[in-house]
């Protein structure tokens, strides 16, 4: 019986050691890849200085095409938006961008509309994509600032990577294996960080009287983003992307913004209620380029439509 327990203990110990080694290897592989946006920024973006960056969720990711904007305005930009993220994630991405020694003149913030007004801000579903940079103080401090199972898992993974890789195995372990075969692969974004939704046929034409939503900019993390921008000489511009059945009415003078919530009309330009498709992205990017050009000329205008 004693020999059996010893052998079992040795087997468990060896298994944990091997699993820990594989976990550290997975994070190392992803940290040195371009699969997720945080690693892409470090390993695949050579520029150190930008005219603008785009931060946001799937709205920023699929609405603003930096390649089009750059070509029409003779600028250099990068899209650092990530799907399924909220304002806290955008703050972390800005910290990550600055931690690499990079700089930008303008920060275009393009979150989901509700994020501007959110007062109950939590970890986002895709914050694990920063896990491979968990040794950085700003990432660790970010994870520690939240409560809940995911926050505890991400925080503990600094010392025990096995915990995080096991918890997010489908999002971390398997992509690291795939990256061995296809090291150039990125997770649904192009070489400038952009992604687009396909054109699909809609059966309804949408509401003729779109619902009006007040935007009050109450998010605490939005305030943190603004403060961080000011500390680094960056001008923050809040962007409200086109929507199919809603219109945004801004109720604040504290933030400079571009409100394009009703800039595009017509079902054929939308993938769903909140996102434009490939056709809509062309119109949105063109309209944004014009608005940004006007902004640069005017400098201090708080309202650009």
PDB file of N, CA and C in Angstrom, residues 4 7 30 37 39 48 75 86 120 141 151 154 180-181 190 202-203 205 214 225 239 243 245 272 291 296 302:
ATOM      1  N   UNK A   4       2.389   1.755  -3.356  1.00  0.00           N
ATOM      2  CA  UNK A   4       1.373   2.251  -4.296  1.00  0.00           C
ATOM      3  C   UNK A   4       1.183   3.762  -4.131  1.00  0.00           C
ATOM      4  N   UNK A   7       4.228   5.611  -5.534  1.00  0.00           N
ATOM      5  CA  UNK A   7       4.216   5.627  -7.000  1.00  0.00           C
ATOM      6  C   UNK A   7       3.156   6.600  -7.526  1.00  0.00           C
ATOM      7  N   UNK A  30       2.979  31.812 -27.655  1.00  0.00           N
ATOM      8  CA  UNK A  30       2.020  32.860 -27.984  1.00  0.00           C
ATOM      9  C   UNK A  30       2.604  34.250 -27.771  1.00  0.00           C
ATOM     10  N   UNK A  37      -3.758  40.129 -30.452  1.00  0.00           N
ATOM     11  CA  UNK A  37      -3.362  41.530 -30.626  1.00  0.00           C
ATOM     12  C   UNK A  37      -2.211  41.980 -29.718  1.00  0.00           C
ATOM     13  N   UNK A  39       0.355  40.350 -28.547  1.00  0.00           N
ATOM     14  CA  UNK A  39       1.609  39.815 -29.089  1.00  0.00           C
ATOM     15  C   UNK A  39       1.891  40.384 -30.466  1.00  0.00           C
ATOM     16  N   UNK A  48       7.311  52.680 -34.401  1.00  0.00           N
ATOM     17  CA  UNK A  48       7.304  53.142 -33.016  1.00  0.00           C
ATOM     18  C   UNK A  48       6.407  54.358 -32.817  1.00  0.00           C
ATOM     19  N   UNK A  75      -1.465  59.049 -43.611  1.00  0.00           N
ATOM     20  CA  UNK A  75      -1.165  58.894 -42.189  1.00  0.00           C
ATOM     21  C   UNK A  75      -0.724  57.465 -41.917  1.00  0.00           C
ATOM     22  N   UNK A  86     -14.326  45.271 -23.168  1.00  0.00           N
ATOM     23  CA  UNK A  86     -14.955  46.474 -22.667  1.00  0.00           C
ATOM     24  C   UNK A  86     -13.938  47.559 -22.392  1.00  0.00           C
ATOM     25  N   UNK A 120     -20.514  49.507 -13.985  1.00  0.00           N
ATOM     26  CA  UNK A 120     -20.192  48.212 -13.380  1.00  0.00           C
ATOM     27  C   UNK A 120     -19.240  47.481 -14.320  1.00  0.00           C
ATOM     28  N   UNK A 141      -1.202  44.178 -12.205  1.00  0.00           N
ATOM     29  CA  UNK A 141      -2.019  45.114 -11.433  1.00  0.00           C
ATOM     30  C   UNK A 141      -3.452  45.161 -11.972  1.00  0.00           C
ATOM     31  N   UNK A 151     -10.508  36.519 -12.556  1.00  0.00           N
ATOM     32  CA  UNK A 151      -9.467  37.427 -12.063  1.00  0.00           C
ATOM     33  C   UNK A 151      -8.451  36.671 -11.218  1.00  0.00           C
ATOM     34  N   UNK A 154      -6.261  34.463 -13.564  1.00  0.00           N
ATOM     35  CA  UNK A 154      -5.293  35.241 -14.328  1.00  0.00           C
ATOM     36  C   UNK A 154      -4.176  35.769 -13.429  1.00  0.00           C
ATOM     37  N   UNK A 180       2.659  26.644 -34.042  1.00  0.00           N
ATOM     38  CA  UNK A 180       3.884  25.934 -34.425  1.00  0.00           C
ATOM     39  C   UNK A 180       3.837  25.576 -35.905  1.00  0.00           C
ATOM     40  N   UNK A 181       2.655  25.183 -36.377  1.00  0.00           N
ATOM     41  CA  UNK A 181       2.473  24.796 -37.778  1.00  0.00           C
ATOM     42  C   UNK A 181       2.338  26.022 -38.666  1.00  0.00           C
ATOM     43  N   UNK A 190      -6.025  41.548 -40.057  1.00  0.00           N
ATOM     44  CA  UNK A 190      -4.998  41.609 -41.087  1.00  0.00           C
ATOM     45  C   UNK A 190      -3.713  42.235 -40.553  1.00  0.00           C
ATOM     46  N   UNK A 202     -30.522  40.539 -45.440  1.00  0.00           N
ATOM     47  CA  UNK A 202     -31.435  40.730 -44.321  1.00  0.00           C
ATOM     48  C   UNK A 202     -32.877  40.645 -44.818  1.00  0.00           C
ATOM     49  N   UNK A 203     -33.743  40.095 -44.002  1.00  0.00           N
ATOM     50  CA  UNK A 203     -35.154  39.990 -44.368  1.00  0.00           C
ATOM     51  C   UNK A 203     -35.966  41.189 -43.908  1.00  0.00           C
ATOM     52  N   UNK A 205     -36.068  45.493 -42.905  1.00  0.00           N
ATOM     53  CA  UNK A 205     -35.444  46.755 -43.310  1.00  0.00           C
ATOM     54  C   UNK A 205     -35.070  47.642 -42.128  1.00  0.00           C
ATOM     55  N   UNK A 214     -28.968  57.989 -24.856  1.00  0.00           N
ATOM     56  CA  UNK A 214     -28.134  59.054 -24.311  1.00  0.00           C
ATOM     57  C   UNK A 214     -26.755  58.507 -23.960  1.00  0.00           C
ATOM     58  N   UNK A 225      -8.519  56.268 -19.251  1.00  0.00           N
ATOM     59  CA  UNK A 225      -7.936  56.362 -20.589  1.00  0.00           C
ATOM     60  C   UNK A 225      -7.630  57.815 -20.929  1.00  0.00           C
ATOM     61  N   UNK A 239     -15.224  57.698 -30.581  1.00  0.00           N
ATOM     62  CA  UNK A 239     -15.933  57.437 -31.835  1.00  0.00           C
ATOM     63  C   UNK A 239     -17.170  56.597 -31.557  1.00  0.00           C
ATOM     64  N   UNK A 243     -24.959  52.552 -36.430  1.00  0.00           N
ATOM     65  CA  UNK A 243     -25.848  51.509 -35.929  1.00  0.00           C
ATOM     66  C   UNK A 243     -27.115  51.480 -36.772  1.00  0.00           C
ATOM     67  N   UNK A 245     -30.480  50.460 -35.878  1.00  0.00           N
ATOM     68  CA  UNK A 245     -31.782  50.836 -35.326  1.00  0.00           C
ATOM     69  C   UNK A 245     -31.703  51.786 -34.135  1.00  0.00           C
ATOM     70  N   UNK A 272     -25.198  43.208 -38.607  1.00  0.00           N
ATOM     71  CA  UNK A 272     -26.233  43.065 -37.586  1.00  0.00           C
ATOM     72  C   UNK A 272     -26.546  44.443 -37.046  1.00  0.00           C
ATOM     73  N   UNK A 291     -14.088  63.266 -41.242  1.00  0.00           N
ATOM     74  CA  UNK A 291     -14.277  63.882 -39.926  1.00  0.00           C
ATOM     75  C   UNK A 291     -12.955  64.107 -39.217  1.00  0.00           C
ATOM     76  N   UNK A 296      -8.551  67.647 -37.347  1.00  0.00           N
ATOM     77  CA  UNK A 296      -7.165  68.091 -37.339  1.00  0.00           C
ATOM     78  C   UNK A 296      -7.062  69.562 -37.715  1.00  0.00           C
ATOM     79  N   UNK A 302     -15.460  70.280 -30.228  1.00  0.00           N
ATOM     80  CA  UNK A 302     -15.894  69.150 -29.416  1.00  0.00           C
ATOM     81  C   UNK A 302     -16.882  68.239 -30.095  1.00  0.00           C
TER      82      UNK A 302
END
